[in-house]
Each structure stands twice: as C-alpha cells, then as structure tokens.
PDB file of C-alpha atoms in Angstrom:
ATOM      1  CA  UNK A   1     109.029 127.507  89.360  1.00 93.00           C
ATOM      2  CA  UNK A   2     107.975 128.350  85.909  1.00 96.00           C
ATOM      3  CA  UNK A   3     105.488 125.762  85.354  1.00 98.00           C
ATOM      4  CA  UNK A   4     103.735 122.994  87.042  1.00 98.00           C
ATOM      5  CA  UNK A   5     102.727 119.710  86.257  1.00 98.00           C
ATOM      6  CA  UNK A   6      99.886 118.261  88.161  1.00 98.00           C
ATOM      7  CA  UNK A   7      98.146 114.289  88.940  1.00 98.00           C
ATOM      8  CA  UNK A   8      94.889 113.653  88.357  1.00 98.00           C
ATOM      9  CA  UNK A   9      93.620 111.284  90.842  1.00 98.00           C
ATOM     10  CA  UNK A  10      93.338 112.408  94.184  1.00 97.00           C
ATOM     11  CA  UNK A  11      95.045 115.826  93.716  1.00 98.00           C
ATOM     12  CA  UNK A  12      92.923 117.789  90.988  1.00 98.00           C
ATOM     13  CA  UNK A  13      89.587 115.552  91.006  1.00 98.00           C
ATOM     14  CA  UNK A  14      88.565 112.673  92.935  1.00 98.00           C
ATOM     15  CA  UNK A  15      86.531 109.225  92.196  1.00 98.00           C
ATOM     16  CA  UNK A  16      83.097 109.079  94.170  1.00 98.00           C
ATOM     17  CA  UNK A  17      83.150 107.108  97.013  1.00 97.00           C
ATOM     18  CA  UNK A  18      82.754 103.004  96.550  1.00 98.00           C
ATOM     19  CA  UNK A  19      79.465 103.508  97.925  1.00 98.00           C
ATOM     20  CA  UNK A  20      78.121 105.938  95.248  1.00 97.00           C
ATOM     21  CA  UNK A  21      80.132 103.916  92.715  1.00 98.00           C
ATOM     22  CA  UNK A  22      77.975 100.461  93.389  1.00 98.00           C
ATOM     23  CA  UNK A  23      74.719 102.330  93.978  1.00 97.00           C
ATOM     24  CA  UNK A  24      74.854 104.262  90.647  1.00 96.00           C
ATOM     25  CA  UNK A  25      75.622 100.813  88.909  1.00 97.00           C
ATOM     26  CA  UNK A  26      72.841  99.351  91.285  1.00 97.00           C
ATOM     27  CA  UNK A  27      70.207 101.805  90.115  1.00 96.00           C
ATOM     28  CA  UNK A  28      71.417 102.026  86.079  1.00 94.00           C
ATOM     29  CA  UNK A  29      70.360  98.102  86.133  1.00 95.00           C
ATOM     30  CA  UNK A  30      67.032  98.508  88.572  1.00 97.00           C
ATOM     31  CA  UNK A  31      69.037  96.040  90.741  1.00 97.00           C
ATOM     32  CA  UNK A  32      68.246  96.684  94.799  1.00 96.00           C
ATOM     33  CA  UNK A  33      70.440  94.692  97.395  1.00 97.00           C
ATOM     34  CA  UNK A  34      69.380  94.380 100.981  1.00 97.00           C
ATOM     35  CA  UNK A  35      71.632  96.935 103.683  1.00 97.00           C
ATOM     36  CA  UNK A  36      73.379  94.225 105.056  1.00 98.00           C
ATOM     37  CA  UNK A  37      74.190  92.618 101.870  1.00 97.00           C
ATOM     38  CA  UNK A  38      75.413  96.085 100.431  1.00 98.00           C
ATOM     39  CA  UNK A  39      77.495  97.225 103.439  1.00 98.00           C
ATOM     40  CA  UNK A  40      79.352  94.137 102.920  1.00 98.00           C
ATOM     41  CA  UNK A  41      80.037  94.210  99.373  1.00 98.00           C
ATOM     42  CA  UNK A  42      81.300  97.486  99.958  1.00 98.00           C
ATOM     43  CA  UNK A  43      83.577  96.493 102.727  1.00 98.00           C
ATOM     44  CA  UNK A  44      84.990  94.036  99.992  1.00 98.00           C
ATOM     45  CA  UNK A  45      85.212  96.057  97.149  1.00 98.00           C
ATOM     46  CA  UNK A  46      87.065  98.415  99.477  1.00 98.00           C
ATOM     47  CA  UNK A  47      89.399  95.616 100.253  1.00 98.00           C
ATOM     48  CA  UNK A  48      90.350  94.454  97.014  1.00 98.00           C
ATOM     49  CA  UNK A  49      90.558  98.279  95.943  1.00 98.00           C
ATOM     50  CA  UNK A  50      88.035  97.723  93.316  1.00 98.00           C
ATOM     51  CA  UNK A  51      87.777 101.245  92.561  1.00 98.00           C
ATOM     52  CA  UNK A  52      90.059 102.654  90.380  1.00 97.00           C
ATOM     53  CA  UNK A  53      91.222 105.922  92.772  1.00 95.00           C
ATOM     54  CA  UNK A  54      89.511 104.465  95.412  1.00 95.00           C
ATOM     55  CA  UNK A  55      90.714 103.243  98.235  1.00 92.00           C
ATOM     56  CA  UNK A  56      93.778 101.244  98.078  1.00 93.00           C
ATOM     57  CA  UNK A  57      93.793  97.179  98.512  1.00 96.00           C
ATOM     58  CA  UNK A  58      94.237  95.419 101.552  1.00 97.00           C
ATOM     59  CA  UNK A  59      94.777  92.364  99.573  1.00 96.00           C
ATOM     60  CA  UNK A  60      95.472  91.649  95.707  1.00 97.00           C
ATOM     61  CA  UNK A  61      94.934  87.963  94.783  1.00 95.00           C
ATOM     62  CA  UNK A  62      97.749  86.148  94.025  1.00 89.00           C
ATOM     63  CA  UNK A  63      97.363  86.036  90.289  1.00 92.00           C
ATOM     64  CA  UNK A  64      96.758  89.684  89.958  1.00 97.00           C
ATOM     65  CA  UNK A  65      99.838  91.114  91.159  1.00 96.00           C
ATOM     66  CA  UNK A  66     101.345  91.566  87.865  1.00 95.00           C
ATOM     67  CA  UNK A  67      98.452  93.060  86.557  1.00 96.00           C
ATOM     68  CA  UNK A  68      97.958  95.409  89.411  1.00 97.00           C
ATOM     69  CA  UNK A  69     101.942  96.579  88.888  1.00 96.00           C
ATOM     70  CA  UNK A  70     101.261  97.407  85.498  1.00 97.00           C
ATOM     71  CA  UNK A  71      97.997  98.308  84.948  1.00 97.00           C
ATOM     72  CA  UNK A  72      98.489 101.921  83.987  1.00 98.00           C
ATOM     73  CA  UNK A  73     100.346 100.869  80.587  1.00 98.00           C
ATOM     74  CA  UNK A  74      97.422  99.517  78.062  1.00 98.00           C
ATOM     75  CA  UNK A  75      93.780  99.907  78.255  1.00 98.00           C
ATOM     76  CA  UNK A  76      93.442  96.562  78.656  1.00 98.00           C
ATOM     77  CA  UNK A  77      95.804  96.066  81.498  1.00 98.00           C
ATOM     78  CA  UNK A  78      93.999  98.494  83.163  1.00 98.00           C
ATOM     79  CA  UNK A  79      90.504  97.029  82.477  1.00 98.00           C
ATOM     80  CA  UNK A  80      92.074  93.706  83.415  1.00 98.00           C
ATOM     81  CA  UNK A  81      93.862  94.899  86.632  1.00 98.00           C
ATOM     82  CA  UNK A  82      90.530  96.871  88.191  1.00 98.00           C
ATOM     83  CA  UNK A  83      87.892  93.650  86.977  1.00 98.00           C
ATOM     84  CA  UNK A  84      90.234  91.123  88.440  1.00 98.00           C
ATOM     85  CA  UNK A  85      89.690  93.301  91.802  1.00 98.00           C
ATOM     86  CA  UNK A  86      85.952  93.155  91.489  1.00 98.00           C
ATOM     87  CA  UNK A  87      85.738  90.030  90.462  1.00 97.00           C
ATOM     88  CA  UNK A  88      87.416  88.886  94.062  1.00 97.00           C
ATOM     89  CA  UNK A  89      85.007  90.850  95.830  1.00 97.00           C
ATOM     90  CA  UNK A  90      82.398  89.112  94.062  1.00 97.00           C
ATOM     91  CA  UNK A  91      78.714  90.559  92.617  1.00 97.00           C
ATOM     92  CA  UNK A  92      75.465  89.579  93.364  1.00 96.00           C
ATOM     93  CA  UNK A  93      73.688  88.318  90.311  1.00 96.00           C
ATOM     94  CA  UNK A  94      73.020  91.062  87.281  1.00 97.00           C
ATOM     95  CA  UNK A  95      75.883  93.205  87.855  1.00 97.00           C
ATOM     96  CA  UNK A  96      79.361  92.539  86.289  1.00 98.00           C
ATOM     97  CA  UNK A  97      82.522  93.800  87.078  1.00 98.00           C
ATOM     98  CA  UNK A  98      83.259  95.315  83.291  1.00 98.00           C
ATOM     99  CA  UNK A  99      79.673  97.437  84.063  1.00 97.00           C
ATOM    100  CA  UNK A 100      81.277  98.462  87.548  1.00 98.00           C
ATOM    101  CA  UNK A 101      84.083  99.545  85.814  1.00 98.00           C
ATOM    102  CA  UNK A 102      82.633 101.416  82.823  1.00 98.00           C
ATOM    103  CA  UNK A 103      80.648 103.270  85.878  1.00 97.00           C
ATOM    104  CA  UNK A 104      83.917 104.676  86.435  1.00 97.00           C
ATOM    105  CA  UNK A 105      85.302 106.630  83.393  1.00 97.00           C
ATOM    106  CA  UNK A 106      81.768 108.442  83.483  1.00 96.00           C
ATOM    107  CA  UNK A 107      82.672 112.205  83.487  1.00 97.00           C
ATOM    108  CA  UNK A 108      79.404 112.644  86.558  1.00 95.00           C
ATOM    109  CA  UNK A 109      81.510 109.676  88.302  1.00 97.00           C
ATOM    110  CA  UNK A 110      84.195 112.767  89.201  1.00 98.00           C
ATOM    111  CA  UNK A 111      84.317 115.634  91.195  1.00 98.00           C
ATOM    112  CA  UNK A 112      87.188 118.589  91.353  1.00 98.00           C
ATOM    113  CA  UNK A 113      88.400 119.642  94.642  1.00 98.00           C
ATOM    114  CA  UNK A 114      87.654 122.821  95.461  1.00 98.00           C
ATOM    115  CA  UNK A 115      90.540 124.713  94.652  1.00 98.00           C
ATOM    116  CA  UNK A 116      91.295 122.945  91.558  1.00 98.00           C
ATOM    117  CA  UNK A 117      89.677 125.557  89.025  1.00 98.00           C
ATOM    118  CA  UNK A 118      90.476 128.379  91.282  1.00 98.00           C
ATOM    119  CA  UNK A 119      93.994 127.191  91.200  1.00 98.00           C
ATOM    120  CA  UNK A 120      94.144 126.557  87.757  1.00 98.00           C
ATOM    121  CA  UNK A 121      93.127 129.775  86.584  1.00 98.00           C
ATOM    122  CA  UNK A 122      95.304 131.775  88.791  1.00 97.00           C
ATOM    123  CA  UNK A 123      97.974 129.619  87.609  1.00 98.00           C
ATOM    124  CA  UNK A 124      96.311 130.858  83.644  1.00 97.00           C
ATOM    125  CA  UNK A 125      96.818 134.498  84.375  1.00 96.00           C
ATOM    126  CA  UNK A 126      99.843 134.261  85.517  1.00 96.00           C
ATOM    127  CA  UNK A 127     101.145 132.823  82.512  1.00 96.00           C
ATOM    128  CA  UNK A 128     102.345 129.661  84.170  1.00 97.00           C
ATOM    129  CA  UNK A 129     102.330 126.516  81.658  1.00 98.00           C
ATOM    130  CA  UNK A 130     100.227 123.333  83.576  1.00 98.00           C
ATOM    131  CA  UNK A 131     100.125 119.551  82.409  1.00 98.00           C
ATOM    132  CA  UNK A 132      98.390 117.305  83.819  1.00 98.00           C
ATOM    133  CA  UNK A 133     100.576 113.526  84.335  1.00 98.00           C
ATOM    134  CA  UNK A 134      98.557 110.834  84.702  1.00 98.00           C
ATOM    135  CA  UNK A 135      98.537 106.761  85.652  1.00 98.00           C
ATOM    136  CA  UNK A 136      95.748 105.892  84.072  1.00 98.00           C
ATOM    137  CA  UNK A 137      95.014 103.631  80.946  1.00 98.00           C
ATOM    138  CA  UNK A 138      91.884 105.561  79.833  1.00 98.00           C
ATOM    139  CA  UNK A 139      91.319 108.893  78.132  1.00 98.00           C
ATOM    140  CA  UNK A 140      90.330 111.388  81.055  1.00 98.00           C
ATOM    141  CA  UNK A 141      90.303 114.710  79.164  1.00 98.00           C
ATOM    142  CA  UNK A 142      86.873 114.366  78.778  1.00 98.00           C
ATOM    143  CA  UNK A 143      86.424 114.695  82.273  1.00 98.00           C
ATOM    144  CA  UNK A 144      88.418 117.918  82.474  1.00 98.00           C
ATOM    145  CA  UNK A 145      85.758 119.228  79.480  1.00 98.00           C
ATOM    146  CA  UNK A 146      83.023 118.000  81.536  1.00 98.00           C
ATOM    147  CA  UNK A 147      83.821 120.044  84.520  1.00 98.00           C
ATOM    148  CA  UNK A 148      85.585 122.945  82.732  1.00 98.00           C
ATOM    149  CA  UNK A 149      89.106 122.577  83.472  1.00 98.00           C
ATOM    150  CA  UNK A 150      90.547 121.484  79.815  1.00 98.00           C
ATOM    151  CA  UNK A 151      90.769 125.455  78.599  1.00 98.00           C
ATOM    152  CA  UNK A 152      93.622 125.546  82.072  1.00 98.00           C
ATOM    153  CA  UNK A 153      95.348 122.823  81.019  1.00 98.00           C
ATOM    154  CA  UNK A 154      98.328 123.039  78.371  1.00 98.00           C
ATOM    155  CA  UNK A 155      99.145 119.510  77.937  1.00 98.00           C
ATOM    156  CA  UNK A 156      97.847 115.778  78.671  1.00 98.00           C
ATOM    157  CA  UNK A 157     100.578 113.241  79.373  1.00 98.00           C
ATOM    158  CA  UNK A 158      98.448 109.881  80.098  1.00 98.00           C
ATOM    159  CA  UNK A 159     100.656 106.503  81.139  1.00 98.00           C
ATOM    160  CA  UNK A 160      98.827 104.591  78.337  1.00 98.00           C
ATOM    161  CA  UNK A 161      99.408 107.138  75.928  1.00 98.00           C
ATOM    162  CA  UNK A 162     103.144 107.073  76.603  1.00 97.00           C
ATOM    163  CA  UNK A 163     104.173 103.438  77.442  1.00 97.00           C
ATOM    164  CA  UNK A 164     105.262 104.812  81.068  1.00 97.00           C
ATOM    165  CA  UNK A 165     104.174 104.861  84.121  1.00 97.00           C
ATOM    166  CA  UNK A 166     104.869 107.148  86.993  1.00 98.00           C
ATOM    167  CA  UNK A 167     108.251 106.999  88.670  1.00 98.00           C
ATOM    168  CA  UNK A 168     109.475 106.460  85.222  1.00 97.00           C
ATOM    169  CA  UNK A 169     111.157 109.493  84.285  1.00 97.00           C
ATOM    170  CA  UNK A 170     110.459 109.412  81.047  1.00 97.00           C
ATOM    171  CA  UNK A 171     106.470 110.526  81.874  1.00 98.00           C
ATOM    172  CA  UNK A 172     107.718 113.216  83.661  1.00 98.00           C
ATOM    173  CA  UNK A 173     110.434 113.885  80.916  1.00 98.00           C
ATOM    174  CA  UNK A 174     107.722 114.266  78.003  1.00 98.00           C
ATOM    175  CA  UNK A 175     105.905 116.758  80.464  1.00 98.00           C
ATOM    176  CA  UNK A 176     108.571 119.133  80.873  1.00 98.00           C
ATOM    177  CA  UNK A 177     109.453 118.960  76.685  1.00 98.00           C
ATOM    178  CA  UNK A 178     105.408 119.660  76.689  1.00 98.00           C
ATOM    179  CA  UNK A 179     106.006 122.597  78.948  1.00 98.00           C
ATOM    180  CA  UNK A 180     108.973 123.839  77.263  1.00 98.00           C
ATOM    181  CA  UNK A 181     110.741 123.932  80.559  1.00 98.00           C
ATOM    182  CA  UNK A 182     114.111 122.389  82.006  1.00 98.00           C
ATOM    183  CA  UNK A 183     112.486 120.118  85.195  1.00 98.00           C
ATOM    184  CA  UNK A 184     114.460 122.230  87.708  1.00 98.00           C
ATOM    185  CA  UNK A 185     111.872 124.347  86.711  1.00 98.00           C
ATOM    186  CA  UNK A 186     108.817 122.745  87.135  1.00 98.00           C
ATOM    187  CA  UNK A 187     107.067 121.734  90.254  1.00 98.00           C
ATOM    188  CA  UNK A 188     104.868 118.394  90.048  1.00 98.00           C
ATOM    189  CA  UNK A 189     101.889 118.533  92.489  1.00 98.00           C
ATOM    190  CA  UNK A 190     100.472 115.040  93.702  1.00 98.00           C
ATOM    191  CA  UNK A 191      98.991 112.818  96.133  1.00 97.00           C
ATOM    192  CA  UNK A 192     101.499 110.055  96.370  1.00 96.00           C
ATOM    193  CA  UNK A 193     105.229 109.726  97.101  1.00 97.00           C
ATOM    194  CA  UNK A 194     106.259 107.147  95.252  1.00 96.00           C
ATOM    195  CA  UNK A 195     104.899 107.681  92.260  1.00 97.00           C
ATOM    196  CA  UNK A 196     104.688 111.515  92.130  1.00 98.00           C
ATOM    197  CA  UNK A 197     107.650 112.022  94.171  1.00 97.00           C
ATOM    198  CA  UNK A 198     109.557 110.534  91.456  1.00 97.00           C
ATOM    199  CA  UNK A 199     109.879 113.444  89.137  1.00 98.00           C
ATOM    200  CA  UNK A 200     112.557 114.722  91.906  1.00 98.00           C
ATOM    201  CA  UNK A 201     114.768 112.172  90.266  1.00 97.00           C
ATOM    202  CA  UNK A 202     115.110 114.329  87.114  1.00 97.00           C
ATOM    203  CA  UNK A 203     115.080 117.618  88.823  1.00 97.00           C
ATOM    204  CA  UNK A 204     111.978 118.800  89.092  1.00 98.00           C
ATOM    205  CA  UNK A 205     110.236 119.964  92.734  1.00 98.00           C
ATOM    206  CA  UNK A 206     107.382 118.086  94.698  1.00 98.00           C
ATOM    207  CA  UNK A 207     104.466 119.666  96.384  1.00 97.00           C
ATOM    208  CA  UNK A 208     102.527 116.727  98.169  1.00 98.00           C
ATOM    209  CA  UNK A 209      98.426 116.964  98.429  1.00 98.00           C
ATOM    210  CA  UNK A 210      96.671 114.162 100.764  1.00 96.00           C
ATOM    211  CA  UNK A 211      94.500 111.953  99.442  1.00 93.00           C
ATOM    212  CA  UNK A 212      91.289 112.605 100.891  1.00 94.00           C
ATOM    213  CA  UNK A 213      87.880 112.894 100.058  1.00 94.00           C
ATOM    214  CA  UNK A 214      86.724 116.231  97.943  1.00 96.00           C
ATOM    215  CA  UNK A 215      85.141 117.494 100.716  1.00 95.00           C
ATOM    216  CA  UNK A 216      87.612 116.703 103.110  1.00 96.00           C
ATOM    217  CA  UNK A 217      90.056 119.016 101.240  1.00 97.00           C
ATOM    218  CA  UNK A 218      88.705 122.360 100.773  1.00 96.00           C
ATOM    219  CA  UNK A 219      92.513 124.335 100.420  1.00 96.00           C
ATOM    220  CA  UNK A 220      95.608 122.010 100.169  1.00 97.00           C
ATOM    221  CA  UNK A 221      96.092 123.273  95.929  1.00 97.00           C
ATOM    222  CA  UNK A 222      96.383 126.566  97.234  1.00 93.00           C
ATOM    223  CA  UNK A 223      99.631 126.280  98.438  1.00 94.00           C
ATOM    224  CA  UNK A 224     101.132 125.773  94.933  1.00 96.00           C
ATOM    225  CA  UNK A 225     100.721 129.230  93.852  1.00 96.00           C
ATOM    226  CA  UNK A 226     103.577 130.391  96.648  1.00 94.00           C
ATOM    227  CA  UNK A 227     105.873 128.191  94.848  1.00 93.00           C
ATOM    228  CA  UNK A 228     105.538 129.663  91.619  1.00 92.00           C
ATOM    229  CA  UNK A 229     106.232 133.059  89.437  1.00 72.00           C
ATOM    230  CA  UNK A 230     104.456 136.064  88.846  1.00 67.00           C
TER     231      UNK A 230
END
C-alpha cells in the first residue's frame, strides 16, 4: 500500500459519550435535571441515535427515514436528520435539539484514539500520503487543528463537500485522485463495513477498526502500518 485513506468517526476520533453530550448542553444553559429524569433521557437519546457518532438507533421514526439515509449530503440534511432524532427523544423544557446538536461540532466535544497521532506521524515519515473520507455534512478539519492532527493529513474528502456519500465510489474515487494513487494502492481504514468496506469495490484494500469507546481502544490503528511501505 502506498497510501491510506482513513474515516473519521469512530476510527481516528470519537464523539463523547451521550451522557457527556447532554450534560455539557445541561450545564452551558444552567439547566439541572433530576438522576432519574436524566438516565432516562439518555436511554432515549441513545435509542433514537441522537448523537451524531453515537450510538446507533434502535428506532428511526417513520418520517425520518429518508432523512436518516441521506443525511451526510447537505448541511441541512444532516442538521435535519440528527434534530429529527432528538426531537423523538424529547427535551425537558430550555434545551432544544438544534443546541444539542451545535454541542456536537465543538472541537472539545472530540477525542483521538490513542494511536491516531502516533499513527499518523509514522505514517508522515514514511512518506505515505493520508486522507481522511468522511460522512459527515459539517466541516470537521477544525477538529483535526484542534487536536493537532491537520499537519498529518494530506487531503479532506467530506460527503457534503462532494455530493457523495460513502459506498459511493465516487468519495473514495476523489480520494485516491487526492492521493495521486491508483486504489489498488491505497488501503481505507474504518469502523464500518458497509460504508467503509465499500472502497473494495474500486480496488482499494480494507483494514476494519471497532467502534468502541476511545478508551476502550488503546492499539487497533496500529495495525495499519504492517500494511503499508517503507
């Protein structure tokens, strides 16, 4: 492999848990809910996968499928998609869903994995070319600046920016013209099959990471450096 493209959600950084995603939106508003009251509106944010790179929903509501299939292209799809969730989970009174989900493009609202800048700098001195491919429908190079990964990353190919969402090939297309590569020489690194996976349809190679909490996944980047050049 001669290059590699990498996901953002739940293989390089990952959201904070749904828990520290309400509380932070609790506090920013002096707004205090009782535990038993809390607990539950976490249980059904969780359910309705309120969290953008959260945990995925149990249920979507009937007139937000659509939304939820194609949230990654626009800005506003994606605003619409992730409210619609929270919305269905309800809020108690003083919090809305657009501040929930505001909360969530924060740069402090994201944490890398451990091996992520290790990874990515090894990957820098070896001279092997890294873009990051995203489903998202918001600008997250900010958050690489914010936790000093942007000067490791060659190139940004975001879903909204490109009309595309992963499997599309096309997404994973424009990353290997960023690279400069053919895909049967780049290896795409992510956290989910489907959607990841799919760059094996042009070519390319797929290293699967689990999704799992940043501290429950100290080493699984590591592995990608065996599968590339010196």
């Amino acid at each position: 492999m001669k290059g590699v493209m990498f996901d953002f959600s739940g293989t390089l950084l990952r959201i904070e848990s749904t828990e520290q995603w309400l509380d932070g939106a609790l506090a920013e508003r002096g707004l205090v809910l009782a535990d038993a009251e809390r607990a539950e509106l976490v249980r059904r944010l969780e359910w309705f996968g309120a969290l953008p790179g959260g945990v995925a929903p149990s249920e979507v509501p009937a007139g937000l499928a659509e939304l939820v299939d194609t949230r990654d292209l626009t800005p506003e799809l994606h605003r619409a998609a992730y409210t619609g969730l929270t919305r269905a989970a309800g809020l108690p009174e003083g919090l809305t869903a657009d501040q929930l989900y505001d909360r969530h493009m924060s740069t402090t609202a994201w944490a890398p994995y451990p091996d992520a800048e290790p990874t990515l700098r090894e990957l820098r001195r070896r001279g092997i070319p890294v873009a990051v491919v995203s489903n998202i429908g918001w600008d997250l190079r900010p958050v690489f600046r914010a936790h000093g990964l942007d000067p490791l990353v060659d190139a940004y190919l975001l879903s909204y920016e490109l009309g595309a969402q992963k499997p599309d090939p096309r997404i994973f297309r424009a990353g290997c013209e960023a690279l400069g590569l053919a895909p049967q020489d780049v290896l795409m690194v992510g956290d989910h099959l489907a959607a990841d996976g799919g760059a094996t349809a042009l070519g390319c190679t797929f290293h699967q990471v689990p999704h799992l909490p940043v501290a429950a996944r100290p080493a699984a980047l590591t592995p990608v450096l065996d599968l590339v050049g010196f």
